[in-house]
Short mmCIF file of C-alpha atoms (C1' of nucleotides) in Angstrom, two decimals:
data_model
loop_
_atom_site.label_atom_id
_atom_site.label_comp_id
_atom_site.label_asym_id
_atom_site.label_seq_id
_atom_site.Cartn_x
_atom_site.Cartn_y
_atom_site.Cartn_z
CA UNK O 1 -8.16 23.15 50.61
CA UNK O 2 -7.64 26.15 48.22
CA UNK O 3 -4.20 26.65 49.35
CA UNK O 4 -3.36 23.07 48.34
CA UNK O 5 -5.35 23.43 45.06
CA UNK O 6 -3.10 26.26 44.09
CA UNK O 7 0.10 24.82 45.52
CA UNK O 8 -0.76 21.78 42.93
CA UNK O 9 -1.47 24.01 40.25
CA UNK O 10 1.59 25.79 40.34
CA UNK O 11 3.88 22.47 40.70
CA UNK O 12 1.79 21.43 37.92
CA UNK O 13 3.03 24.95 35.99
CA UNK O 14 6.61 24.89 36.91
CA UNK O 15 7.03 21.23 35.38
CA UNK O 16 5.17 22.73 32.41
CA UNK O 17 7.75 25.88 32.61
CA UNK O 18 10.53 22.96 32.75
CA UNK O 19 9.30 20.82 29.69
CA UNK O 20 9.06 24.08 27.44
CA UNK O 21 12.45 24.95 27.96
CA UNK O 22 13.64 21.61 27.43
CA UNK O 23 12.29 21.33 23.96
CA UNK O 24 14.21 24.38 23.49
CA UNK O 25 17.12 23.85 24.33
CA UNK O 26 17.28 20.02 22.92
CA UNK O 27 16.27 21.19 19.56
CA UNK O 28 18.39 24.18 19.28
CA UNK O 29 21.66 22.27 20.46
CA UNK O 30 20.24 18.43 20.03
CA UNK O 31 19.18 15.95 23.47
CA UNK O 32 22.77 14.52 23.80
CA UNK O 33 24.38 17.99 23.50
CA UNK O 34 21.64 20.27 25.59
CA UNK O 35 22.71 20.09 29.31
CA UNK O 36 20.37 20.09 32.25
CA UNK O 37 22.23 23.41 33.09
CA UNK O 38 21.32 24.76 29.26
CA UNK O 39 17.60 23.69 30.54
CA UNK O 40 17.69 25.97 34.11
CA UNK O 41 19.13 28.79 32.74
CA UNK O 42 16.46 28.78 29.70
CA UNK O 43 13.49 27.97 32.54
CA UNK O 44 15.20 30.59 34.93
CA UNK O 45 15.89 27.98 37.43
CA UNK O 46 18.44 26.48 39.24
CA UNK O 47 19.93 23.49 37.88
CA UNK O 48 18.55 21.81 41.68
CA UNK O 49 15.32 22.68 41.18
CA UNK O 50 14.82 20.58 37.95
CA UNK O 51 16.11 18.09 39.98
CA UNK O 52 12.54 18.59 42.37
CA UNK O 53 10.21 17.77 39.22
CA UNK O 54 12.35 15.32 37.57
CA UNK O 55 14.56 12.01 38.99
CA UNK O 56 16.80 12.40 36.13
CA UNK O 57 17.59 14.31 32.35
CA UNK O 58 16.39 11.17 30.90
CA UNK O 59 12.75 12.04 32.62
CA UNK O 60 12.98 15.32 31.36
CA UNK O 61 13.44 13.57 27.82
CA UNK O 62 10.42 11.09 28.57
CA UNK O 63 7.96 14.01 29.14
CA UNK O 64 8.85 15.57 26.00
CA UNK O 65 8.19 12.10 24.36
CA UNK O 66 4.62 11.85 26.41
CA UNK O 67 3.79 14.87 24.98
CA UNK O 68 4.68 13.68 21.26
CA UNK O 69 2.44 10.42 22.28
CA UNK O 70 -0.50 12.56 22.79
CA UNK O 71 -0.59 14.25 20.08
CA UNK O 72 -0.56 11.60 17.90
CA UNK O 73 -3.17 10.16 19.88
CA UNK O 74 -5.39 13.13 19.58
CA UNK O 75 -4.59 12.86 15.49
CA UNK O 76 -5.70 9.31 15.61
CA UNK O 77 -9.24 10.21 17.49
CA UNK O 78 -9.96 12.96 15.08
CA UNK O 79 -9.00 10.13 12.22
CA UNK O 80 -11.08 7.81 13.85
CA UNK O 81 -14.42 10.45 14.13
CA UNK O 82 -14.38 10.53 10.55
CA UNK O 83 -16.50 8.82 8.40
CA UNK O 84 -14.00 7.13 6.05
CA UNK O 85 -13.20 3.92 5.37
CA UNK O 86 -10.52 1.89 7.45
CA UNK O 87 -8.24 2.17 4.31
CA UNK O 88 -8.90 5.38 4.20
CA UNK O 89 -8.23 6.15 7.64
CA UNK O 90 -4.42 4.42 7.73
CA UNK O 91 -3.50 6.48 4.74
CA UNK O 92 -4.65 9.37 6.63
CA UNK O 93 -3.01 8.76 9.81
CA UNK O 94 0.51 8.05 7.24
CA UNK O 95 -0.11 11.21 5.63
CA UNK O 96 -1.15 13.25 8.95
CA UNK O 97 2.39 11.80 10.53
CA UNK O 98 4.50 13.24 7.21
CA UNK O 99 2.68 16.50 8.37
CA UNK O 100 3.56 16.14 11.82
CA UNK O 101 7.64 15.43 11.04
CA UNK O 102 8.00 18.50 9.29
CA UNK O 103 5.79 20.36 11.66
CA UNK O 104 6.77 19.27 14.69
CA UNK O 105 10.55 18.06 14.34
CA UNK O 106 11.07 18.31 17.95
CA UNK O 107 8.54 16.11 19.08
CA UNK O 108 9.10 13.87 15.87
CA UNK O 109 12.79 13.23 17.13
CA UNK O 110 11.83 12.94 21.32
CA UNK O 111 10.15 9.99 19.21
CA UNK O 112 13.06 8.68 17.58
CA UNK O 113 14.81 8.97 20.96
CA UNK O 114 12.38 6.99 23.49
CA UNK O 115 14.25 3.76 22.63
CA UNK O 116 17.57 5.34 24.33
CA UNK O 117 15.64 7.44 27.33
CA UNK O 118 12.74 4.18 27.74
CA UNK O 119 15.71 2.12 27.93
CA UNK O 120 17.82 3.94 31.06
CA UNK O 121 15.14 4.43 33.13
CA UNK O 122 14.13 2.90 36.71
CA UNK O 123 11.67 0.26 35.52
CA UNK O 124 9.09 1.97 38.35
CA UNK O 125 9.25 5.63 37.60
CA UNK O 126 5.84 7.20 36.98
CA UNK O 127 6.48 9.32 33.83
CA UNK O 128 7.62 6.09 31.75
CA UNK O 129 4.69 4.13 33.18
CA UNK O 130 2.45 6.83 31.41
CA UNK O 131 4.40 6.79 28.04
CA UNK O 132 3.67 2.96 27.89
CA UNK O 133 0.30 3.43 28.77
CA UNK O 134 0.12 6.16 26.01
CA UNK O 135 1.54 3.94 23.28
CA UNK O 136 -0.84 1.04 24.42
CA UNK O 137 -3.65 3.56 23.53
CA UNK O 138 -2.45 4.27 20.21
CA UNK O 139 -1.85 0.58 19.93
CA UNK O 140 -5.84 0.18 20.60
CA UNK O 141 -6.73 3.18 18.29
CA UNK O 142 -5.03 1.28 14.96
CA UNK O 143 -6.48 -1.94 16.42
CA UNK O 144 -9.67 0.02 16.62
CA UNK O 145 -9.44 0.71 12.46
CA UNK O 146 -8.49 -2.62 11.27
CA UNK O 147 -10.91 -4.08 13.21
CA UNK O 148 -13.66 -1.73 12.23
CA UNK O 149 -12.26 -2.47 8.48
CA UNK O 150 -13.07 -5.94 9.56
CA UNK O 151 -16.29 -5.71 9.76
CA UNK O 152 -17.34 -3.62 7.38
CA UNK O 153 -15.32 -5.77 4.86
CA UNK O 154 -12.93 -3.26 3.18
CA UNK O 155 -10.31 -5.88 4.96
CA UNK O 156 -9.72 -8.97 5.03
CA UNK O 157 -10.93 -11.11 7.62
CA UNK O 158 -7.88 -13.06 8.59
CA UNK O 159 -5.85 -9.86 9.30
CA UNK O 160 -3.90 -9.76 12.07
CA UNK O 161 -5.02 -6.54 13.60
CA UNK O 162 -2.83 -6.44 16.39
CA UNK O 163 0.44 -7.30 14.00
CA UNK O 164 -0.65 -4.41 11.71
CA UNK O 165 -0.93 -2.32 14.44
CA UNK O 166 2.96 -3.23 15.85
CA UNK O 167 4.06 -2.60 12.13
CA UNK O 168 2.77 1.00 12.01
CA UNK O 169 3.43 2.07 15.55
CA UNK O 170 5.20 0.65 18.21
CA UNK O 171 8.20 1.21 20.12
CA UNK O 172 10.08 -2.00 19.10
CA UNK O 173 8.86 -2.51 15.29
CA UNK O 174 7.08 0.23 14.12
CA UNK O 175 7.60 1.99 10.97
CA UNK O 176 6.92 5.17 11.52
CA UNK O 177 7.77 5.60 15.17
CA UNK O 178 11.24 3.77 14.19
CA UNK O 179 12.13 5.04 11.25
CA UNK O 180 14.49 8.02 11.03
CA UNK O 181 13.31 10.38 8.44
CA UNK O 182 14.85 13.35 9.56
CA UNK O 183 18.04 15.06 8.77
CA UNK O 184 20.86 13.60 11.22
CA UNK O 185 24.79 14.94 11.26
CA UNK O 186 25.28 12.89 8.06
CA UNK O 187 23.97 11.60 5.30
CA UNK O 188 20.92 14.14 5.06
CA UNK O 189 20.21 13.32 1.28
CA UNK O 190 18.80 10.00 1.78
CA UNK O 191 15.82 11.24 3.55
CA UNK O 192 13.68 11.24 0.70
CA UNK O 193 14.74 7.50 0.06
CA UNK O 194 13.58 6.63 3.52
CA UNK O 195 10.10 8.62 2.90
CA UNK O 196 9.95 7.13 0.00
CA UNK O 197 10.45 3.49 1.31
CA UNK O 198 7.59 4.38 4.12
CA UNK O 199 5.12 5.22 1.21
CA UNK O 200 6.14 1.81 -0.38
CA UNK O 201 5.48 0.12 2.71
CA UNK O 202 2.34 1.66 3.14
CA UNK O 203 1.34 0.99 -0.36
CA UNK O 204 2.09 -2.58 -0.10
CA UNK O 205 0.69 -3.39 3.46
CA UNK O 206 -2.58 -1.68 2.24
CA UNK O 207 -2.44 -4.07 -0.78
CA UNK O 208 -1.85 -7.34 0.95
CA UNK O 209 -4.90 -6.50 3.39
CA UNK O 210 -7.66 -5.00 1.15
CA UNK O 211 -10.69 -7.01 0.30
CA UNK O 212 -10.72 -8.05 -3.07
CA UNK M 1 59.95 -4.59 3.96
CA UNK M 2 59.39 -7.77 6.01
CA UNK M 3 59.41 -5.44 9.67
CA UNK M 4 57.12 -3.00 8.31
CA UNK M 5 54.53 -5.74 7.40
CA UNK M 6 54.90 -7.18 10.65
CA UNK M 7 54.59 -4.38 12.49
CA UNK M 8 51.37 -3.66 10.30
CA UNK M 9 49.85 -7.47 10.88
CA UNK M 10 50.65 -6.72 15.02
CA UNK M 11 49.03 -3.33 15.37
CA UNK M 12 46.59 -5.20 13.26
CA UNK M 13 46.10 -7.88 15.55
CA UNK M 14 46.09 -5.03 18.51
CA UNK M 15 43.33 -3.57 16.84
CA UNK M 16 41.60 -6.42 16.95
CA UNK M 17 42.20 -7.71 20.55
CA UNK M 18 40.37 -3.90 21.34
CA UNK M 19 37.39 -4.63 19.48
CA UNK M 20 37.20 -8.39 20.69
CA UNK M 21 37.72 -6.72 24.80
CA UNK M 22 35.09 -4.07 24.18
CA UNK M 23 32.63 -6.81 22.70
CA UNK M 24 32.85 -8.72 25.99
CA UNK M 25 32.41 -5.12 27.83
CA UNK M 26 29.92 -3.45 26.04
CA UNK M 27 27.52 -7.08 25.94
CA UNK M 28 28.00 -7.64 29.76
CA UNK M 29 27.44 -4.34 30.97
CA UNK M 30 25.60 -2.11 28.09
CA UNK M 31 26.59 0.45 25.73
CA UNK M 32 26.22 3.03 27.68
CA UNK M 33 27.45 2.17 31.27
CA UNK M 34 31.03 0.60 29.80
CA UNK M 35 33.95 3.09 29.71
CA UNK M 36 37.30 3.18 28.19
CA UNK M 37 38.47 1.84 31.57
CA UNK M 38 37.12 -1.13 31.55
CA UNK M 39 37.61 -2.17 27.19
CA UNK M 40 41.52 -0.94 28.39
CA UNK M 41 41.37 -3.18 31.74
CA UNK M 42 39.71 -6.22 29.74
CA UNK M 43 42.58 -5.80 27.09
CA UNK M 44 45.49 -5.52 29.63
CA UNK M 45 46.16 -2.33 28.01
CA UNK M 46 46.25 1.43 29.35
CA UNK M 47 42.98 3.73 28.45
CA UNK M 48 45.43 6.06 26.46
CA UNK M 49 46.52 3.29 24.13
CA UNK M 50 42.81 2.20 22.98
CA UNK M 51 43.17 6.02 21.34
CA UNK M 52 46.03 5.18 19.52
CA UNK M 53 43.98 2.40 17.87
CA UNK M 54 40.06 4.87 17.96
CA UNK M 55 39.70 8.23 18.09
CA UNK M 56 36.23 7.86 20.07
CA UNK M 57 34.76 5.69 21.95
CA UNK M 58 32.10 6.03 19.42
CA UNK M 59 34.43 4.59 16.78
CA UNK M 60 34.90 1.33 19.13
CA UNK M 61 31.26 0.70 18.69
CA UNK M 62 31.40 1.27 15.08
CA UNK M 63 33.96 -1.24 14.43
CA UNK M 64 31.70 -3.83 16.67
CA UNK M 65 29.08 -2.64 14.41
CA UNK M 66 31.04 -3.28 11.35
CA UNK M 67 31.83 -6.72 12.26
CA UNK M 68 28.01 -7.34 12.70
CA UNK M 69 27.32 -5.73 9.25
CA UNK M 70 30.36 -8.17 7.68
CA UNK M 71 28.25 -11.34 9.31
CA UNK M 72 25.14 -10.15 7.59
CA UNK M 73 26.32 -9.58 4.60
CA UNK M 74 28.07 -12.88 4.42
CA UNK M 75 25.19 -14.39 5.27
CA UNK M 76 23.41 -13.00 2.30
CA UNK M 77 26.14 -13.96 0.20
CA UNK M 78 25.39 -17.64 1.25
CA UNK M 79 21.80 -17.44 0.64
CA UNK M 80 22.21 -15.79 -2.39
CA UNK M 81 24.43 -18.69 -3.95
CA UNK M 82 22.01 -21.34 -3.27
CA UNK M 83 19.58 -22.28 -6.06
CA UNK M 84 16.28 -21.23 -4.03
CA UNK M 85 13.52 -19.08 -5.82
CA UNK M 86 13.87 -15.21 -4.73
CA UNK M 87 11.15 -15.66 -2.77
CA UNK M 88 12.64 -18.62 -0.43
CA UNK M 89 15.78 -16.66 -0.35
CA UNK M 90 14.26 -13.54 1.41
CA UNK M 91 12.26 -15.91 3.66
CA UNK M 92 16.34 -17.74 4.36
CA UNK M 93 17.32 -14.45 5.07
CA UNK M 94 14.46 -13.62 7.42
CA UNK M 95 14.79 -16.95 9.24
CA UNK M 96 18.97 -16.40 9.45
CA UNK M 97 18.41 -13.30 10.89
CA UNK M 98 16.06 -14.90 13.55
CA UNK M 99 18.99 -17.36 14.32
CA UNK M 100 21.63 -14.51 14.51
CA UNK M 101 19.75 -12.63 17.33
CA UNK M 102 19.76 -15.39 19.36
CA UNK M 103 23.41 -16.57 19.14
CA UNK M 104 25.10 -13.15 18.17
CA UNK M 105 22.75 -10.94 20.64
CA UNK M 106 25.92 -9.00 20.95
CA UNK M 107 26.17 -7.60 17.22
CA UNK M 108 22.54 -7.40 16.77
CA UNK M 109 23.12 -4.95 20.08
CA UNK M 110 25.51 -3.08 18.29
CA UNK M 111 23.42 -2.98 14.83
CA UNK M 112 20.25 -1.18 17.01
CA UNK M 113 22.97 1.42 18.87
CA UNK M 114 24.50 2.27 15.53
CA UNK M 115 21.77 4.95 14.98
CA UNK M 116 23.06 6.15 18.01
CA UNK M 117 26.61 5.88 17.20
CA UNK M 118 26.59 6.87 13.46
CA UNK M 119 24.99 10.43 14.31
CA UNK M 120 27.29 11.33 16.95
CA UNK M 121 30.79 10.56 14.69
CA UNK M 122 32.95 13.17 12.70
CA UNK M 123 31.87 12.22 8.91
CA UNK M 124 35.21 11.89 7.62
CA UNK M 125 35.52 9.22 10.15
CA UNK M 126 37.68 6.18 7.88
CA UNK M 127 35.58 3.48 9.98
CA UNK M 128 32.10 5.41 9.67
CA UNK M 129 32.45 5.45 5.99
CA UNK M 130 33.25 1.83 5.78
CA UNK M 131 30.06 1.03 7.97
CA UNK M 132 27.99 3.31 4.48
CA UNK M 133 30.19 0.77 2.28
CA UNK M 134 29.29 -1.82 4.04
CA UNK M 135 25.47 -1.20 4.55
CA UNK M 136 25.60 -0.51 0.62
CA UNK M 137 26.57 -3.93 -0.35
CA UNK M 138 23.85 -5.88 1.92
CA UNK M 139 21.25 -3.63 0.58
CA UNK M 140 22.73 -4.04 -3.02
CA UNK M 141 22.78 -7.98 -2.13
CA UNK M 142 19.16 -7.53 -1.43
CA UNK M 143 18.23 -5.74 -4.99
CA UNK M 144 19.82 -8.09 -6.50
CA UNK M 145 17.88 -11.12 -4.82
CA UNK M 146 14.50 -9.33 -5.97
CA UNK M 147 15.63 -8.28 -9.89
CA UNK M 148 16.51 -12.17 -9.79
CA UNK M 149 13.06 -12.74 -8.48
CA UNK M 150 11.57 -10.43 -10.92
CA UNK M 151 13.79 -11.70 -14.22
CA UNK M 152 12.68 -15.43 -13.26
CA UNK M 153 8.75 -14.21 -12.66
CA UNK M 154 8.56 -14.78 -9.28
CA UNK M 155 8.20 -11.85 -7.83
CA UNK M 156 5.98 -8.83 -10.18
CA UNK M 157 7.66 -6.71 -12.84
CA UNK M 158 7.08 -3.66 -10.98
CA UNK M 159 8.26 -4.46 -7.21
CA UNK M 160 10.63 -1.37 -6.51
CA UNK M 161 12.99 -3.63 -5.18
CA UNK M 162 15.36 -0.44 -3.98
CA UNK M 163 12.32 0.16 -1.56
CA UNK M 164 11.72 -3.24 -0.56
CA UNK M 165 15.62 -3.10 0.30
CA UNK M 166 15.14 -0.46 2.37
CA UNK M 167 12.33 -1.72 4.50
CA UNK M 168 14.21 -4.97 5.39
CA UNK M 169 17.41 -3.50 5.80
CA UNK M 170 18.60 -0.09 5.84
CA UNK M 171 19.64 2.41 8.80
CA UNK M 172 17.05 4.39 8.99
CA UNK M 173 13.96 2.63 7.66
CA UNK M 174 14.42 -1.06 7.86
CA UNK M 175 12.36 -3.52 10.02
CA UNK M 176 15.03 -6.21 10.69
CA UNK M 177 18.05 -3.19 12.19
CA UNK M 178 16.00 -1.42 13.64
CA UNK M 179 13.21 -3.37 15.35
CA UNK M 180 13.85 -3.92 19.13
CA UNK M 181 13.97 -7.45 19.50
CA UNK M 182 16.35 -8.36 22.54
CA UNK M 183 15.46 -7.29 26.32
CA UNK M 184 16.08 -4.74 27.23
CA UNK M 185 15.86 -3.38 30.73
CA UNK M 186 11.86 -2.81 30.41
CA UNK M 187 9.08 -5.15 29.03
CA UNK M 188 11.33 -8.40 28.18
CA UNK M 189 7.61 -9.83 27.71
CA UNK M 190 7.02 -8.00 24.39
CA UNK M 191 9.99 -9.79 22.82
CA UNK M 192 7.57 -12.71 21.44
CA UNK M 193 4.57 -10.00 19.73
CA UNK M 194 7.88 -7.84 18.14
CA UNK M 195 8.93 -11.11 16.65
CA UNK M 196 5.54 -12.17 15.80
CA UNK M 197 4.94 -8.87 14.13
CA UNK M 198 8.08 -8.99 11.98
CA UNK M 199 7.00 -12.61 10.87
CA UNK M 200 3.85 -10.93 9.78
CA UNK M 201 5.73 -8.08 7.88
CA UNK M 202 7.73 -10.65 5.50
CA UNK M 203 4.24 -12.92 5.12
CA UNK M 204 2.16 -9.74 4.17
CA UNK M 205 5.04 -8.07 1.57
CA UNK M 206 6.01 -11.71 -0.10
CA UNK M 207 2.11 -11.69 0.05
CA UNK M 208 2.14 -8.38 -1.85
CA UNK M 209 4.85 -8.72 -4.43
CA UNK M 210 5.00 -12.79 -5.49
CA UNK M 211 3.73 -13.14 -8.93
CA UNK M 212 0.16 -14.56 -8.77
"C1'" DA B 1 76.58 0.73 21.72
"C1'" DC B 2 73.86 4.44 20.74
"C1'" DA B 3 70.80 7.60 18.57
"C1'" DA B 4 66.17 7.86 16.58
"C1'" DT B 5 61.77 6.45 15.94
"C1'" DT B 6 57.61 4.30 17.45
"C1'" DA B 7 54.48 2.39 21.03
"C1'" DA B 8 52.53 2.63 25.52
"C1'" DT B 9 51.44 4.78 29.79
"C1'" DG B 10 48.63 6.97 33.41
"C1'" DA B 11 48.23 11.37 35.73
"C1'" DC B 12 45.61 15.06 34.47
"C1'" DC B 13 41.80 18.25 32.46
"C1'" DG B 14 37.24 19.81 31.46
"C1'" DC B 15 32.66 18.74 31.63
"C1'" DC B 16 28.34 17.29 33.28
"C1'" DA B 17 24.69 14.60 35.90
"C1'" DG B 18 23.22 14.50 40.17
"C1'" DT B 19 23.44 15.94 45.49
"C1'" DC B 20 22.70 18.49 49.63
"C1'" DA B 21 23.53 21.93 53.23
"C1'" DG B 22 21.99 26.26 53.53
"C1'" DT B 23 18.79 30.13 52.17
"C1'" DT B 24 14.52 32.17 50.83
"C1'" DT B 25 9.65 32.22 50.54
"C1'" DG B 26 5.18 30.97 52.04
"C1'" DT B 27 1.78 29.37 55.65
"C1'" DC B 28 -0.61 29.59 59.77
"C1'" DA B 29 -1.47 29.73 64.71
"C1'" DA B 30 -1.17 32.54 68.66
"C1'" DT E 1 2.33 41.25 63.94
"C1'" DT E 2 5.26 37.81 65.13
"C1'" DG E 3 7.58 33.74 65.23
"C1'" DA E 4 7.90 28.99 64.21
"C1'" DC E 5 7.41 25.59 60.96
"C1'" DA E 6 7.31 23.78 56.30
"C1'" DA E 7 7.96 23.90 51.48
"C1'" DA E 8 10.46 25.59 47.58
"C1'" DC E 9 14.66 26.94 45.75
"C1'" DT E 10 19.62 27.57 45.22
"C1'" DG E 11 24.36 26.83 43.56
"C1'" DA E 12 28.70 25.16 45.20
"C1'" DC E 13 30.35 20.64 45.34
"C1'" DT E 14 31.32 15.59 44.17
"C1'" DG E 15 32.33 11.64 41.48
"C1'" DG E 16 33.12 9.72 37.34
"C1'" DC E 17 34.03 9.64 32.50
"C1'" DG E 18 35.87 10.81 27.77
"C1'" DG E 19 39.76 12.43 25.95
"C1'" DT E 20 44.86 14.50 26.11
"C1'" DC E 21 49.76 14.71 26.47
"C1'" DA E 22 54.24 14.89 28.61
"C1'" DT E 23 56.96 11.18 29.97
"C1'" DT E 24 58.72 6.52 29.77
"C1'" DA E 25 59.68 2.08 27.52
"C1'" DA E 26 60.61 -0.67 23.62
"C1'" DT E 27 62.17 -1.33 19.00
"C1'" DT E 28 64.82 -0.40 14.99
"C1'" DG E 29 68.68 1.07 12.15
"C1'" DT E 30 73.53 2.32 12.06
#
DNA sequence: ACAATTAATGACCGCCAGTCAGTTTGTCAA
DNA sequence: TTGACAAACTGACTGGCGGTCATTAATTGT
């Protein structure tokens, strides 16, 4: 059984191998750019053996985005230990995600880019089963804070959590994991607008669902 | 003089018959699966003529997405000449938008791809650059519908309607081009909550701005 | 009628995602 | 140790697409 163990560990380290090099390579030269070839030669790999850990590119891409997914669900459970207030805790998780763009770009745009990879994809493939089930946990965590707001009354009662929760993060609607705030081929200057329209939104949605 | 301008109204009208075949293409079989082939089959006209008319395929899009940004706008222009309060004329423009998805599904299409096809475009493109006009007048139609608001005293002095602007409508951070709200190939059963959530955004920032 | 200019064509090129027959490496029983 | 079997890996190859360009057809002006 240890032989099997192993042989599981190192699959398990190869795909790992194959995900590093694809951030790489798609941030250096960009997702549509980056070719799976670009991807074996920086894993030192044949281009067939991505081709054993991954259906298609667009899988590759979907890992990458799992990997964003969980890290914003791991900032969202250390948001959530805390002892602040719901309102407290939204302007946190906004202000933890401004770190995160500038941090983490390359995760920030595998983000950006689910909507085109989600969208290509056999409906049945594992990998973008998980990344739904990922975003329905981070769904539950910002359903968790309203809620909790809720009930200790620093929010209204008749809040729609779950609406709330779609505005800040979803893949169809949400603000921040729709909203490109990142510097594209053109018009880089009006990043700061968009930030600056995020904080608004913030601002306001906070606003309209405080307890008076 | 009189050949010149007819030969100007027919490449015109050839122009034209493009766009209209690759609307047909792009809405029955996607974005990304339609080739050059197929727009030059559906227009009776040889792949190497459609780049006579577009330099990229990319372009193509952009001039759907153009036509999509024209409707818009001229829907705003509508709304904007009735005698409604501000605040009834952002709700009009929520609940035209609502009717447009439904009966134009393939412009809104090609309003959600233009992130797509905006970034990937040389930026002296003519027709890129007319798309940045274009998206500059609906979001200066929308300041304009909110300083009206704020001049009559419906909506609060100190609204930054530039931001609002931007989280209704703008390419990068607004909720009605960039929320997901047609199937696509994966969870068609999320359509209803996306809609539901956007309904929620407009009650929760009218909410937040109207005068009290 | 005949250049000259403009429009249209489709065979062709380079590139890349994805495949698969063949090779190497690893496992295990005898 | 050996040999047979399986699993992992390879890279040449294919098909298909975006984009090009030499050639052909149509139109205009003289």
């Amino acid at each position: 059984m240890s032989i099997l163990e192993r042989k599981e560990r190192e699959k398990e380290y190869r795909r790992r191998t194959i995900i590093d090099a694809a951030e790489k390579v798609f941030f250096s030269k960009g997702f549509e750019v980056a070719t799976m070839q670009d991807i074996a030669n920086e894993a030192d790999l044949s281009k067939g053996t991505l081709y054993l850990y991954f259906k298609t590119k667009n899988e590759v891409c979907l890992a990458i985005y799992l990997r964003s997914l969980k890290i914003i669900s791991s900032y969202l459970e250390k948001i959530i230990e805390e002892k602040d207030d719901a309102i407290e805790k939204i302007l946190n998780f906004y202000k933890v995600f401004n770190l995160f763009i500038g941090e983490q770009p390359a995760y920030y745009m595998a983000i950006l880019n689910y909507r085109q990879h989600g969208t290509h994809c056999s409906e049945d493939s594992k990998i973008l089963k998980a990344c739904i089930q990922q975003n329905a946990v981070i769904n539950s965590q910002l359903i968790n804070i309203i809620e909790e707001g809720k009930t200790r009354g620093s929010i209204k009662d008749d809040v729609e959590s779950a609406n709330i929760s779609r505005l800040i993060w979803n893949n169809r609607t949400g603000i921040l994991s729709n909203s490109v705030l990142i510097e594209t081929d053109i018009a880089s200057e009006t990043i700061q607008q968009g930030k600056d329209a995020i904080r608004y939104f913030f601002k306001l949605m906070i606003e309209a669902i405080r307890s008076k």
